[in-house]
Amino acid sequence: MKAILEKLANPGFDLEQVRSDFAYLEQDRPIIYLDNAATTQRPNQVIERMAHYYRYENGNPLRGAHCLGAAATEAMLASRIKVAQFIGSKSEREIIFTRNASESLNLIAYAWGLNNLQAGDQILITHMEHHSNFVNWQFVAQKTGAELSFIELTDDYQLDMQDYRNKISERTKIVAFTAASNVLGTMPDAAAIIRIAKEYNALTVVDAAQFVPHVKINVRELDCDFLAFSGHKMLGPMGIGVLYGKAKILEDMTPFLYGGEMIEYVEDYESTFAQLPYKFEAGTQNVGGMVGLAAAIEYLEDIGLEKIAAYETALADYCLAKLEELPYIEIYHPKQGARGPAIAFNVKDAHPHDVATILDYHGVAIRAGHHCTQPLHRYLGLNSTNRASLAFYNTKEEIDLFIEALKDVKDVMQIDI
Ligand SMILES: Cc1ncc(COP(=O)(O)O)c(C=O)c1O
C-alpha cells in the first residue's frame, strides 16, 4: 500500500492541471465520474480543436476544388497520419475511419468473414467479448456455416491459454479477442495469442477499445492483422472509430459499404474501387471527429501513456484494496497479470441498479447492468454487475468518496453483513 500511496501522491504528471482541462469538474455539484469505460470525458483542448475545424476549416473532404475543401482534406490526412503513428502502423493507408469500434468489427465480419469462411472452418473468440466482437461472429457463423468456438476463462478471470492451445487447429481461420475486458479488466497476453494463431495461419482481430486509452500499443510489434477502437473512450468525440488492418489483407477485401468517393470508375453494371483507405470509407467522412481524435491522441501523448498507465494501475489497486475491506462486496477482477482500470463488483443482496442509483445520489457515476456482455455474465453465473472504471483524471480522494457512498448503500439497503 505504501508504494501505491506514493504513486498516487506523485503521479508523474500535473494532475491538478489535467483536472482543470475537464469542464465537467467545474460544475457546482462535483461529479465523481467512474464510468470511463462507457465513455470518457473530453478535455477542453479536444473540444476547442473541433470547434476550430468547424469554424475555419470545414468543407467536404476530397470533393471541393476550393480552399475549404482542401483544408478539410488536409485535416483528414493529418489526423490519419496521427492515428497511424500513435498505434505504430507503417502507413496511414492502413487506417480506416469508422463510426466506432462496433462498426470496425462489423466491417471485418462483413468484408472478410462472409467472403472467406465456409462450413468446416472455425472462428475462435473468448467468453469475455463485448457484444460488438461477439454478435458479428455469430452472424458470420450462421451465414457461412463456420463453427463458432470459445476460449474458456480461469478462476482468476484470465484467458485459459491451455484451452486456447487445445481448441486452435488448422480449421481455425480467425481468432478474435479483446485486449482488455470492459467488465473484468483482464488484459490477456495479446502477443502470445497472436503468435499461436500464426502457427495455424489464422488471422487475428484485436478489440482494443478498452486497451488503447490506457496502454501504449504498437501494431507492428504485435503483428496483429486487424485492430479496432473508438475515439470516445480515449478523450475523443463520439462518432469516430478506427479499424487498423494490414494493407495486404485490406487490399484483397471487397468493400463493406458502397457509394460516394469509395469508387474509381462506375459503369452501368459494374464498378472499380478506390485505393486504401478510401475503398472502405463510403460517403462524406466525419472530419470533425477525426481532428478531435487526433487532438485527444496529442493530449494523451503530451502526458505520456506510460505515466498514465502507471498512475491508473496504482489508482485501481487502491480502489481494489478499499473494496476488499468491505465484506458485503464481491469483486470480479483478476488478482494476477495485466489488468485495466475497469472493476466489476456486486453489493451482496442489492440489485446493481439500486446501487448505481444510490451512488448517483452521492454524485458518483458508475455503470450497472450487463455492460454489453450477456454471455460473460451468464458464463460467470451472474445476472448483472456494477462497474467502476477509472481514468487518469480520477483521484484518490474520489475513490475515498466512492467507498464512503458504498457504505451508505449498505445502510440504505439494510444489508446485514
Ligand atoms: C471492449 C469493447 N469493445 C467494443 C466496444 C464497442 O465500442 P463502441 O460502442 O464505441 O462501438 C466497447 C464499448 O463499450 C467495449 O468496451
XYZ file of C-alpha atoms and ligand atoms in Angstrom:
433
model
C 0.000 0.000 0.000
C 2.911 2.359 0.706
C 4.094 2.205 -2.923
C 0.526 2.762 -4.163
C 0.055 5.835 -1.977
C 3.413 7.218 -3.077
C 2.464 6.822 -6.735
C -0.890 8.489 -6.145
C 0.804 11.393 -4.399
C 3.355 11.695 -7.249
C 1.572 10.736 -10.483
C 4.471 11.912 -12.656
C 2.253 14.494 -14.355
C 0.439 17.605 -13.185
C -2.858 16.101 -12.061
C -4.260 19.456 -10.965
C -3.525 20.950 -14.372
C -5.089 17.924 -16.055
C -8.258 18.261 -13.974
C -8.523 21.932 -14.890
C -8.765 20.846 -18.547
C -12.055 18.994 -17.908
C -15.058 21.324 -17.694
C -17.336 18.730 -16.109
C -15.262 19.131 -12.936
C -16.103 22.853 -12.786
C -19.802 22.278 -12.223
C -21.373 23.267 -8.901
C -22.197 19.721 -7.907
C -18.949 17.761 -8.124
C -19.349 14.610 -10.188
C -17.158 11.642 -9.399
C -17.068 10.147 -12.847
C -16.173 6.461 -12.689
C -17.843 5.374 -15.935
C -14.874 5.904 -18.223
C -15.154 2.504 -19.898
C -18.559 3.589 -21.244
C -17.187 6.887 -22.499
C -14.504 9.224 -21.201
C -14.888 12.947 -20.677
C -13.189 15.289 -23.149
C -10.580 17.910 -22.268
C -11.070 21.487 -23.478
C -8.231 21.027 -25.989
C -10.256 18.420 -27.912
C -13.431 20.493 -27.873
C -11.557 23.622 -28.972
C -9.762 21.824 -31.808
C -13.095 20.575 -33.135
C -14.683 23.999 -32.826
C -11.738 25.479 -34.750
C -12.192 22.924 -37.509
C -15.909 23.636 -37.848
C -15.355 27.399 -37.699
C -12.441 27.752 -40.115
C -11.616 24.546 -41.994
C -14.990 22.997 -42.798
C -15.525 21.744 -46.336
C -16.334 18.402 -47.887
C -13.049 16.432 -47.909
C -11.756 15.018 -51.227
C -14.558 16.776 -53.094
C -14.072 20.544 -53.161
C -11.675 22.320 -55.550
C -11.904 25.344 -53.228
C -9.693 26.188 -50.280
C -12.101 24.892 -47.624
C -12.440 21.538 -49.353
C -8.640 21.405 -49.392
C -8.461 22.395 -45.701
C -10.825 19.566 -44.757
C -8.826 17.106 -46.889
C -5.613 18.214 -45.196
C -7.178 17.953 -41.728
C -8.328 14.423 -42.578
C -4.885 13.375 -43.807
C -3.104 14.879 -40.791
C -5.493 13.047 -38.435
C -4.981 9.762 -40.253
C -1.196 10.123 -40.040
C -1.515 10.930 -36.323
C -3.551 7.778 -35.682
C -1.142 5.640 -37.754
C 1.840 6.926 -35.772
C 0.000 6.515 -32.463
C -0.566 2.793 -32.976
C 2.712 2.144 -34.818
C 1.194 1.383 -38.232
C 3.638 1.714 -41.102
C 1.243 3.670 -43.327
C -1.858 5.825 -42.976
C -3.342 3.669 -45.782
C -3.898 1.038 -43.104
C -6.132 3.349 -41.034
C -9.845 3.152 -41.883
C -12.072 5.652 -40.124
C -15.402 4.256 -38.996
C -18.130 5.411 -36.606
C -16.849 3.374 -33.646
C -15.228 0.076 -32.628
C -18.506 -1.740 -33.311
C -18.528 -0.624 -36.933
C -14.833 -1.537 -37.306
C -15.519 -5.060 -36.029
C -18.584 -5.365 -38.277
C -16.506 -4.266 -41.253
C -14.149 -7.230 -40.724
C -17.059 -9.623 -40.273
C -18.881 -8.462 -43.413
C -15.978 -7.714 -45.742
C -13.609 -10.531 -44.689
C -15.683 -13.072 -42.762
C -18.592 -13.522 -45.166
C -16.250 -13.867 -48.156
C -13.553 -16.104 -46.718
C -15.241 -18.550 -44.357
C -17.180 -21.698 -45.061
C -18.555 -24.790 -43.351
C -15.748 -26.683 -41.644
C -13.855 -23.506 -40.688
C -13.649 -22.329 -37.103
C -13.969 -18.822 -35.648
C -12.348 -18.670 -32.214
C -13.431 -15.953 -29.773
C -13.461 -15.687 -25.971
C -16.150 -15.698 -23.340
C -15.316 -12.155 -22.289
C -16.029 -10.364 -25.569
C -18.191 -7.274 -25.755
C -21.266 -7.934 -27.946
C -19.511 -5.923 -30.681
C -16.909 -8.678 -31.043
C -19.398 -11.481 -30.422
C -22.699 -10.994 -32.251
C -20.896 -10.104 -35.504
C -19.130 -13.510 -35.415
C -22.387 -15.290 -34.567
C -23.825 -13.677 -37.698
C -20.874 -14.782 -39.855
C -21.029 -18.301 -38.432
C -24.763 -18.541 -39.179
C -24.317 -17.220 -42.727
C -21.251 -19.269 -43.713
C -21.686 -22.455 -41.704
C -18.353 -21.870 -39.925
C -18.224 -23.091 -36.323
C -18.042 -20.518 -33.511
C -15.911 -21.690 -30.549
C -14.984 -20.037 -27.261
C -11.794 -19.919 -25.229
C -12.562 -20.551 -21.548
C -11.576 -18.352 -18.611
C -9.669 -19.431 -15.499
C -10.952 -18.988 -11.939
C -8.871 -15.792 -11.814
C -10.788 -14.317 -14.792
C -7.812 -14.818 -17.138
C -7.911 -16.329 -20.580
C -7.136 -20.037 -20.280
C -4.140 -20.342 -22.618
C -4.111 -24.123 -22.342
C -7.726 -24.219 -23.510
C -6.749 -21.901 -26.372
C -3.966 -24.305 -27.424
C -6.409 -27.214 -27.195
C -9.041 -25.514 -29.349
C -6.986 -23.884 -32.090
C -6.312 -26.058 -35.133
C -5.772 -25.923 -38.889
C -9.538 -25.318 -39.129
C -9.234 -22.022 -37.217
C -9.365 -19.162 -39.684
C -9.830 -16.243 -37.322
C -9.027 -15.561 -33.657
C -10.917 -12.510 -32.389
C -10.300 -11.334 -28.822
C -10.406 -8.320 -26.577
C -7.093 -6.821 -25.476
C -8.832 -5.557 -22.325
C -12.161 -6.736 -20.970
C -14.616 -3.903 -20.402
C -16.014 -5.752 -17.362
C -13.233 -7.759 -15.727
C -10.345 -5.501 -16.689
C -8.429 -8.606 -17.806
C -5.682 -7.856 -20.334
C -4.758 -11.173 -21.926
C -1.321 -11.771 -23.387
C -2.172 -10.480 -26.871
C 1.331 -11.125 -28.239
C 1.182 -14.788 -27.189
C -2.335 -15.226 -28.596
C -1.225 -13.787 -31.937
C 1.970 -15.874 -32.028
C -0.015 -19.075 -31.549
C -2.630 -18.024 -34.150
C 0.174 -17.576 -36.680
C 1.331 -21.164 -36.171
C -2.037 -22.111 -37.716
C -2.217 -19.255 -40.277
C -5.300 -17.874 -38.548
C -5.995 -14.140 -38.871
C -6.140 -12.137 -35.640
C -8.644 -9.452 -34.700
C -7.834 -7.372 -31.614
C -10.647 -5.434 -29.964
C -8.570 -2.660 -28.399
C -11.466 -0.367 -27.386
C -10.535 -0.663 -23.690
C -6.797 -1.048 -24.246
C -5.720 1.862 -26.423
C -6.807 4.547 -23.895
C -4.601 3.014 -21.190
C -1.542 1.261 -22.623
C 0.788 2.122 -25.499
C 0.203 -0.230 -28.398
C 2.325 -0.996 -31.453
C 0.539 -2.955 -34.153
C 3.756 -3.771 -35.987
C 5.376 -5.325 -32.901
C 2.122 -7.069 -32.012
C 1.809 -8.255 -35.620
C -1.997 -8.414 -35.434
C -3.962 -8.445 -38.696
C -6.785 -6.165 -37.526
C -7.276 -3.847 -34.543
C -10.360 -1.813 -33.632
C -11.051 1.052 -31.231
C -13.356 4.034 -30.590
C -12.471 7.720 -30.243
C -14.952 8.425 -27.459
C -13.315 6.012 -24.999
C -9.990 7.844 -25.264
C -10.975 11.520 -24.779
C -12.079 11.948 -28.395
C -15.551 12.634 -29.749
C -18.353 10.142 -30.308
C -18.975 9.060 -33.895
C -15.376 8.326 -34.842
C -13.706 4.929 -34.678
C -10.695 3.242 -36.197
C -10.032 -0.012 -37.957
C -6.385 -0.841 -38.473
C -5.744 -3.617 -40.977
C -2.597 -4.874 -42.694
C -2.524 -3.260 -46.142
C -2.176 -6.561 -47.994
C -5.273 -8.006 -46.319
C -7.341 -4.835 -46.771
C -6.371 -4.649 -50.449
C -7.700 -8.156 -51.044
C -11.018 -7.446 -49.302
C -14.199 -6.323 -51.011
C -15.734 -3.069 -49.699
C -18.184 -3.074 -46.809
C -20.256 -0.011 -47.759
C -20.796 1.333 -51.282
C -21.288 4.911 -52.516
C -19.543 8.258 -52.865
C -15.740 8.540 -53.065
C -15.058 4.851 -52.439
C -15.009 4.177 -56.201
C -12.522 4.541 -59.035
C -14.802 4.104 -62.086
C -18.524 3.438 -62.134
C -20.027 1.843 -65.244
C -23.696 0.991 -65.654
C -23.325 -2.558 -64.389
C -20.019 -2.671 -62.530
C -17.501 -0.501 -60.726
C -13.878 -0.486 -59.670
C -12.902 0.796 -56.272
C -10.634 3.460 -54.797
C -7.255 2.765 -53.228
C -6.878 2.268 -49.485
C -8.130 3.631 -47.203
C -10.935 5.265 -49.187
C -12.298 1.971 -50.518
C -13.735 1.441 -47.024
C -14.989 4.983 -46.366
C -18.155 5.444 -48.423
C -19.901 8.811 -48.122
C -18.789 12.050 -46.502
C -16.318 11.358 -43.720
C -16.539 12.704 -40.168
C -13.576 15.079 -40.372
C -14.620 16.956 -37.222
C -14.426 13.627 -35.387
C -11.038 12.831 -36.903
C -9.454 16.111 -35.822
C -10.979 15.638 -32.352
C -9.459 12.171 -32.154
C -6.072 13.489 -33.284
C -6.264 16.187 -30.595
C -7.126 13.517 -27.998
C -4.064 11.498 -29.065
C -1.919 14.610 -28.746
C -3.298 15.198 -25.256
C -2.555 11.612 -24.171
C 0.912 11.725 -25.725
C 1.738 15.046 -24.052
C 1.143 13.424 -20.664
C 2.681 10.114 -21.762
C 0.857 6.787 -21.906
C 3.464 5.123 -19.670
C 2.769 7.701 -16.943
C -0.971 7.328 -17.448
C -0.771 3.531 -17.188
C 1.380 3.633 -14.014
C -0.962 6.102 -12.293
C -4.155 4.289 -13.336
C -2.736 0.963 -12.137
C -1.964 2.474 -8.718
C -5.439 4.055 -8.552
C -7.137 0.772 -9.492
C -5.028 -1.131 -6.935
C -6.015 1.406 -4.274
C -9.677 1.101 -5.219
C -9.485 -2.709 -5.130
C -7.810 -2.673 -1.704
C -10.563 -0.416 -0.339
C -13.326 -2.537 -1.893
C -11.782 -5.676 -0.407
C -12.154 -4.143 3.073
C -15.951 -4.188 2.653
C -17.290 -7.688 3.456
C -20.531 -7.088 1.533
C -18.741 -6.501 -1.781
C -17.996 -9.256 -4.298
C -15.267 -8.354 -6.802
C -14.839 -9.814 -10.299
C -11.318 -8.813 -11.286
C -8.108 -10.834 -11.785
C -5.619 -10.965 -8.936
C -2.669 -11.699 -11.255
C -1.429 -10.500 -14.609
C -2.035 -7.337 -16.588
C -5.296 -5.575 -15.744
C -7.029 -2.436 -16.904
C -8.785 0.024 -14.559
C -12.290 -1.463 -15.015
C -13.525 -3.168 -11.848
C -16.749 -5.179 -11.781
C -18.374 -5.874 -8.445
C -21.662 -6.526 -6.708
C -23.033 -5.439 -3.369
C -24.353 -8.648 -1.841
C -28.160 -8.716 -1.582
C -28.538 -5.482 -3.589
C -29.510 -5.085 -7.232
C -26.816 -3.285 -9.268
C -29.333 -0.700 -10.470
C -30.242 0.186 -6.873
C -26.544 0.502 -6.060
C -25.890 2.778 -9.043
C -28.930 4.918 -8.203
C -27.867 5.431 -4.582
C -24.325 6.234 -5.706
C -25.699 8.740 -8.213
C -27.473 10.458 -5.317
C -23.973 10.862 -3.818
C -22.653 12.274 -7.107
C -20.801 9.080 -8.036
C -21.333 7.849 -11.627
C -20.790 4.133 -12.194
C -22.414 1.630 -14.562
C -24.912 -1.094 -13.721
C -26.162 -3.913 -15.922
C -24.558 -6.447 -18.239
C -22.251 -3.917 -19.938
C -22.950 -5.428 -23.381
C -21.522 -8.766 -22.234
C -24.532 -11.012 -21.607
C -22.590 -14.205 -22.483
C -19.836 -13.287 -19.995
C -22.366 -12.650 -17.235
C -24.099 -15.944 -17.968
C -20.711 -17.687 -18.002
C -19.940 -16.255 -14.553
C -23.405 -17.155 -13.262
C -24.373 -13.518 -12.777
C -27.385 -11.533 -13.975
C -25.703 -8.174 -13.823
C -22.926 -6.283 -12.084
C -21.768 -2.825 -11.136
C -18.655 -1.457 -12.763
C -16.333 1.325 -11.666
C -13.981 2.265 -14.489
C -11.222 4.748 -13.809
C -9.219 7.240 -15.834
C -6.055 9.225 -15.179
C -8.071 12.329 -14.226
C -9.640 10.495 -11.274
C -8.093 10.921 -7.827
C -7.553 9.000 -4.595
C -9.983 11.407 -2.892
C -12.670 10.486 -5.416
C -12.118 6.800 -4.710
C -12.456 7.509 -0.968
C -15.797 9.255 -1.590
C -16.947 6.355 -3.771
C -16.141 3.919 -0.934
C -17.980 6.128 1.598
C -21.005 6.180 -0.724
C -20.904 2.366 -0.917
C -21.116 2.274 2.875
C -24.310 4.292 2.587
C -25.653 1.723 0.099
C -25.255 -0.879 2.850
C -27.294 1.275 5.259
C -29.998 2.273 2.776
C -30.440 -1.299 1.540
C -30.261 -2.577 5.146
C -27.630 -5.153 4.277
C -26.850 -7.182 7.351
C -23.323 -8.476 6.685
C -14.267 -3.993 -25.197
C -15.220 -3.200 -26.036
N -15.309 -3.446 -27.335
C -16.125 -2.763 -28.137
C -16.931 -1.777 -27.644
C -17.837 -1.034 -28.560
O -17.480 0.304 -28.597
P -18.461 1.342 -29.328
O -19.741 1.325 -28.539
O -17.750 2.638 -29.229
O -18.637 0.841 -30.701
C -16.896 -1.485 -26.284
C -17.794 -0.483 -25.687
O -18.029 -0.430 -24.517
C -16.011 -2.211 -25.461
O -15.931 -1.960 -24.156
